[in-house]
Amino acid sequence: VSLTTGGAIGCVRSITLPTWSMDSIDASCLSDTGFMKKIAADLVDAGTVQVTAVFEPTDEPFTVDGAQDTLTVTLPSAGATSGILSGTGFISECTLPSIEIGGLLEQTFTFTFDGEGQTPLYTPGTEA
């Protein structure tokens, strides 16, 4: 996982990839019976990516400032190349680590694709 402004993120513990969704529009008429008629909306919601990474006490925490950035997630691969998800957006939420005895400091942030700049694109990897 890397951000254009911050570079590669060390020791990523988990990644939740986005759900791409499209709303539906009720196109039913007053005279219809039975089931609703629906049509697809015009735009796809690109969703969010949630990343949890180890937080070192010397790290600068992620912040929510609305600045546009580019997120790139490179999936692990046993093939010749890895699958890559990349797109522009912004950090919309960040959680500072919980501090507890015997616990690992982890920070979680949510990256929201903005649909501008580079729209989210997944490039599949190739086999060896």
PDB file of C-alpha atoms in Angstrom:
ATOM      1  CA  VAL A   1       0.000   0.000   0.000  1.00  0.00           C
ATOM      2  CA  SER A   2       1.332   3.424  -0.881  1.00  0.00           C
ATOM      3  CA  LEU A   3       0.137   7.012  -1.029  1.00  0.00           C
ATOM      4  CA  THR A   4       1.674   9.534  -3.415  1.00  0.00           C
ATOM      5  CA  THR A   5       2.306  12.057  -0.634  1.00  0.00           C
ATOM      6  CA  GLY A   6       3.499   9.612   2.018  1.00  0.00           C
ATOM      7  CA  GLY A   7       5.137   6.809   0.063  1.00  0.00           C
ATOM      8  CA  ALA A   8       4.899   3.136   0.972  1.00  0.00           C
ATOM      9  CA  ILE A   9       3.169   2.258   4.220  1.00  0.00           C
ATOM     10  CA  GLY A  10       5.217  -0.113   6.351  1.00  0.00           C
ATOM     11  CA  CYS A  11       3.851  -3.249   8.037  1.00  0.00           C
ATOM     12  CA  VAL A  12       0.287  -3.286   6.760  1.00  0.00           C
ATOM     13  CA  ARG A  13      -1.772  -5.674   8.887  1.00  0.00           C
ATOM     14  CA  SER A  14      -5.042  -5.662   6.929  1.00  0.00           C
ATOM     15  CA  ILE A  15      -6.688  -4.127   3.863  1.00  0.00           C
ATOM     16  CA  THR A  16     -10.388  -4.022   3.095  1.00  0.00           C
ATOM     17  CA  LEU A  17     -10.878  -3.367  -0.614  1.00  0.00           C
ATOM     18  CA  PRO A  18     -13.849  -1.320  -1.866  1.00  0.00           C
ATOM     19  CA  THR A  19     -17.351  -2.343  -2.755  1.00  0.00           C
ATOM     20  CA  TRP A  20     -18.297  -0.759  -6.068  1.00  0.00           C
ATOM     21  CA  SER A  21     -22.016  -0.082  -6.186  1.00  0.00           C
ATOM     22  CA  MET A  22     -24.644   1.591  -8.326  1.00  0.00           C
ATOM     23  CA  ASP A  23     -27.922   2.889  -6.964  1.00  0.00           C
ATOM     24  CA  SER A  24     -31.217   2.056  -8.572  1.00  0.00           C
ATOM     25  CA  ILE A  25     -33.960   4.506  -9.474  1.00  0.00           C
ATOM     26  CA  ASP A  26     -37.615   3.673  -8.911  1.00  0.00           C
ATOM     27  CA  ALA A  27     -39.235   3.904 -12.361  1.00  0.00           C
ATOM     28  CA  SER A  28     -42.654   2.581 -11.332  1.00  0.00           C
ATOM     29  CA  CYS A  29     -45.887   4.135 -12.562  1.00  0.00           C
ATOM     30  CA  LEU A  30     -48.944   4.721 -10.397  1.00  0.00           C
ATOM     31  CA  SER A  31     -50.793   2.097 -12.438  1.00  0.00           C
ATOM     32  CA  ASP A  32     -48.158  -0.636 -11.880  1.00  0.00           C
ATOM     33  CA  THR A  33     -48.926  -3.599  -9.639  1.00  0.00           C
ATOM     34  CA  GLY A  34     -46.798  -6.370  -8.217  1.00  0.00           C
ATOM     35  CA  PHE A  35     -43.154  -5.391  -8.297  1.00  0.00           C
ATOM     36  CA  MET A  36     -41.381  -2.059  -8.550  1.00  0.00           C
ATOM     37  CA  LYS A  37     -39.730  -1.181 -11.829  1.00  0.00           C
ATOM     38  CA  LYS A  38     -36.121  -0.068 -11.429  1.00  0.00           C
ATOM     39  CA  ILE A  39     -33.448   1.354 -13.685  1.00  0.00           C
ATOM     40  CA  ALA A  40     -29.743   1.784 -13.027  1.00  0.00           C
ATOM     41  CA  ALA A  41     -28.523   5.179 -11.835  1.00  0.00           C
ATOM     42  CA  ASP A  42     -25.961   7.053 -13.894  1.00  0.00           C
ATOM     43  CA  LEU A  43     -22.898   6.810 -11.632  1.00  0.00           C
ATOM     44  CA  VAL A  44     -20.950   4.136  -9.757  1.00  0.00           C
ATOM     45  CA  ASP A  45     -19.927   4.755  -6.145  1.00  0.00           C
ATOM     46  CA  ALA A  46     -16.229   3.833  -6.066  1.00  0.00           C
ATOM     47  CA  GLY A  47     -16.293   3.091  -2.352  1.00  0.00           C
ATOM     48  CA  THR A  48     -13.498   3.135   0.195  1.00  0.00           C
ATOM     49  CA  VAL A  49     -10.358   1.218   1.132  1.00  0.00           C
ATOM     50  CA  GLN A  50      -9.616   0.644   4.803  1.00  0.00           C
ATOM     51  CA  VAL A  51      -6.000   0.023   5.843  1.00  0.00           C
ATOM     52  CA  THR A  52      -4.661  -0.990   9.249  1.00  0.00           C
ATOM     53  CA  ALA A  53      -0.923  -0.677   9.779  1.00  0.00           C
ATOM     54  CA  VAL A  54       1.523  -0.882  12.661  1.00  0.00           C
ATOM     55  CA  PHE A  55       2.081   2.537  14.215  1.00  0.00           C
ATOM     56  CA  GLU A  56       5.574   3.286  15.506  1.00  0.00           C
ATOM     57  CA  PRO A  57       5.881   6.037  18.152  1.00  0.00           C
ATOM     58  CA  THR A  58       8.122   7.951  15.714  1.00  0.00           C
ATOM     59  CA  ASP A  59       5.540   7.801  12.886  1.00  0.00           C
ATOM     60  CA  GLU A  60       3.545  10.831  11.804  1.00  0.00           C
ATOM     61  CA  PRO A  61      -0.113   9.808  12.172  1.00  0.00           C
ATOM     62  CA  PHE A  62      -2.434   9.925   9.185  1.00  0.00           C
ATOM     63  CA  THR A  63      -4.693  12.962   9.217  1.00  0.00           C
ATOM     64  CA  VAL A  64      -8.015  13.954   7.713  1.00  0.00           C
ATOM     65  CA  ASP A  65      -7.429  17.156   5.742  1.00  0.00           C
ATOM     66  CA  GLY A  66      -9.327  16.593   2.482  1.00  0.00           C
ATOM     67  CA  ALA A  67      -6.165  16.758   0.362  1.00  0.00           C
ATOM     68  CA  GLN A  68      -6.337  14.713  -2.833  1.00  0.00           C
ATOM     69  CA  ASP A  69      -3.876  11.820  -2.993  1.00  0.00           C
ATOM     70  CA  THR A  70      -3.379   8.650  -5.018  1.00  0.00           C
ATOM     71  CA  LEU A  71      -3.684   5.269  -3.301  1.00  0.00           C
ATOM     72  CA  THR A  72      -2.022   2.222  -4.833  1.00  0.00           C
ATOM     73  CA  VAL A  73      -2.616  -1.276  -3.459  1.00  0.00           C
ATOM     74  CA  THR A  74      -0.364  -3.983  -4.886  1.00  0.00           C
ATOM     75  CA  LEU A  75      -1.710  -7.446  -4.154  1.00  0.00           C
ATOM     76  CA  PRO A  76       0.666 -10.309  -3.347  1.00  0.00           C
ATOM     77  CA  SER A  77       1.240 -12.647  -6.262  1.00  0.00           C
ATOM     78  CA  ALA A  78       2.958 -15.895  -7.087  1.00  0.00           C
ATOM     79  CA  GLY A  79       2.752 -15.023 -10.793  1.00  0.00           C
ATOM     80  CA  ALA A  80       4.847 -12.800 -13.018  1.00  0.00           C
ATOM     81  CA  THR A  81       3.095  -9.574 -11.946  1.00  0.00           C
ATOM     82  CA  SER A  82       0.758  -8.584  -9.129  1.00  0.00           C
ATOM     83  CA  GLY A  83      -2.745  -7.204  -9.354  1.00  0.00           C
ATOM     84  CA  ILE A  84      -2.880  -3.461  -8.682  1.00  0.00           C
ATOM     85  CA  LEU A  85      -5.739  -1.231  -7.528  1.00  0.00           C
ATOM     86  CA  SER A  86      -5.083   2.483  -7.872  1.00  0.00           C
ATOM     87  CA  GLY A  87      -7.077   5.708  -7.854  1.00  0.00           C
ATOM     88  CA  THR A  88      -7.310   9.236  -6.504  1.00  0.00           C
ATOM     89  CA  GLY A  89      -9.213  10.302  -3.438  1.00  0.00           C
ATOM     90  CA  PHE A  90      -8.640  11.468   0.114  1.00  0.00           C
ATOM     91  CA  ILE A  91      -8.326  10.124   3.646  1.00  0.00           C
ATOM     92  CA  SER A  92     -11.831  10.448   5.063  1.00  0.00           C
ATOM     93  CA  GLU A  93     -11.269   8.858   8.455  1.00  0.00           C
ATOM     94  CA  CYS A  94      -8.358   7.874  10.670  1.00  0.00           C
ATOM     95  CA  THR A  95      -8.195   6.185  14.025  1.00  0.00           C
ATOM     96  CA  LEU A  96      -5.188   6.670  16.264  1.00  0.00           C
ATOM     97  CA  PRO A  97      -3.913   3.553  18.019  1.00  0.00           C
ATOM     98  CA  SER A  98      -5.281   2.159  21.261  1.00  0.00           C
ATOM     99  CA  ILE A  99      -2.602   1.952  23.923  1.00  0.00           C
ATOM    100  CA  GLU A 100      -2.672  -1.088  26.161  1.00  0.00           C
ATOM    101  CA  ILE A 101      -0.263  -3.321  28.026  1.00  0.00           C
ATOM    102  CA  GLY A 102       1.151  -5.988  25.749  1.00  0.00           C
ATOM    103  CA  GLY A 103      -0.700  -4.554  22.764  1.00  0.00           C
ATOM    104  CA  LEU A 104       0.474  -3.631  19.303  1.00  0.00           C
ATOM    105  CA  LEU A 105       0.049   0.004  18.253  1.00  0.00           C
ATOM    106  CA  GLU A 106      -2.009   0.043  15.059  1.00  0.00           C
ATOM    107  CA  GLN A 107      -3.526   2.912  13.122  1.00  0.00           C
ATOM    108  CA  THR A 108      -6.478   2.508  10.767  1.00  0.00           C
ATOM    109  CA  PHE A 109      -7.387   4.932   8.000  1.00  0.00           C
ATOM    110  CA  THR A 110     -10.133   4.999   5.394  1.00  0.00           C
ATOM    111  CA  PHE A 111      -9.345   6.228   1.880  1.00  0.00           C
ATOM    112  CA  THR A 112     -12.362   7.386  -0.160  1.00  0.00           C
ATOM    113  CA  PHE A 113     -12.083   7.334  -3.951  1.00  0.00           C
ATOM    114  CA  ASP A 114     -13.235  10.700  -5.307  1.00  0.00           C
ATOM    115  CA  GLY A 115     -14.118   9.773  -8.912  1.00  0.00           C
ATOM    116  CA  GLU A 116     -11.934  12.612 -10.198  1.00  0.00           C
ATOM    117  CA  GLY A 117      -8.352  12.549 -11.397  1.00  0.00           C
ATOM    118  CA  GLN A 118      -7.554   8.869 -11.783  1.00  0.00           C
ATOM    119  CA  THR A 119     -10.765   6.891 -11.398  1.00  0.00           C
ATOM    120  CA  PRO A 120     -10.286   3.619  -9.476  1.00  0.00           C
ATOM    121  CA  LEU A 121      -8.766   1.006 -11.731  1.00  0.00           C
ATOM    122  CA  TYR A 122      -7.907  -2.613 -11.000  1.00  0.00           C
ATOM    123  CA  THR A 123      -5.235  -4.159 -13.218  1.00  0.00           C
ATOM    124  CA  PRO A 124      -5.096  -7.958 -12.875  1.00  0.00           C
ATOM    125  CA  GLY A 125      -1.762  -9.682 -12.388  1.00  0.00           C
ATOM    126  CA  THR A 126      -0.321 -12.152 -14.855  1.00  0.00           C
ATOM    127  CA  GLU A 127       0.667 -15.762 -14.392  1.00  0.00           C
ATOM    128  CA  ALA A 128       4.291 -16.857 -14.407  1.00  0.00           C
TER     129      ALA A 128
END
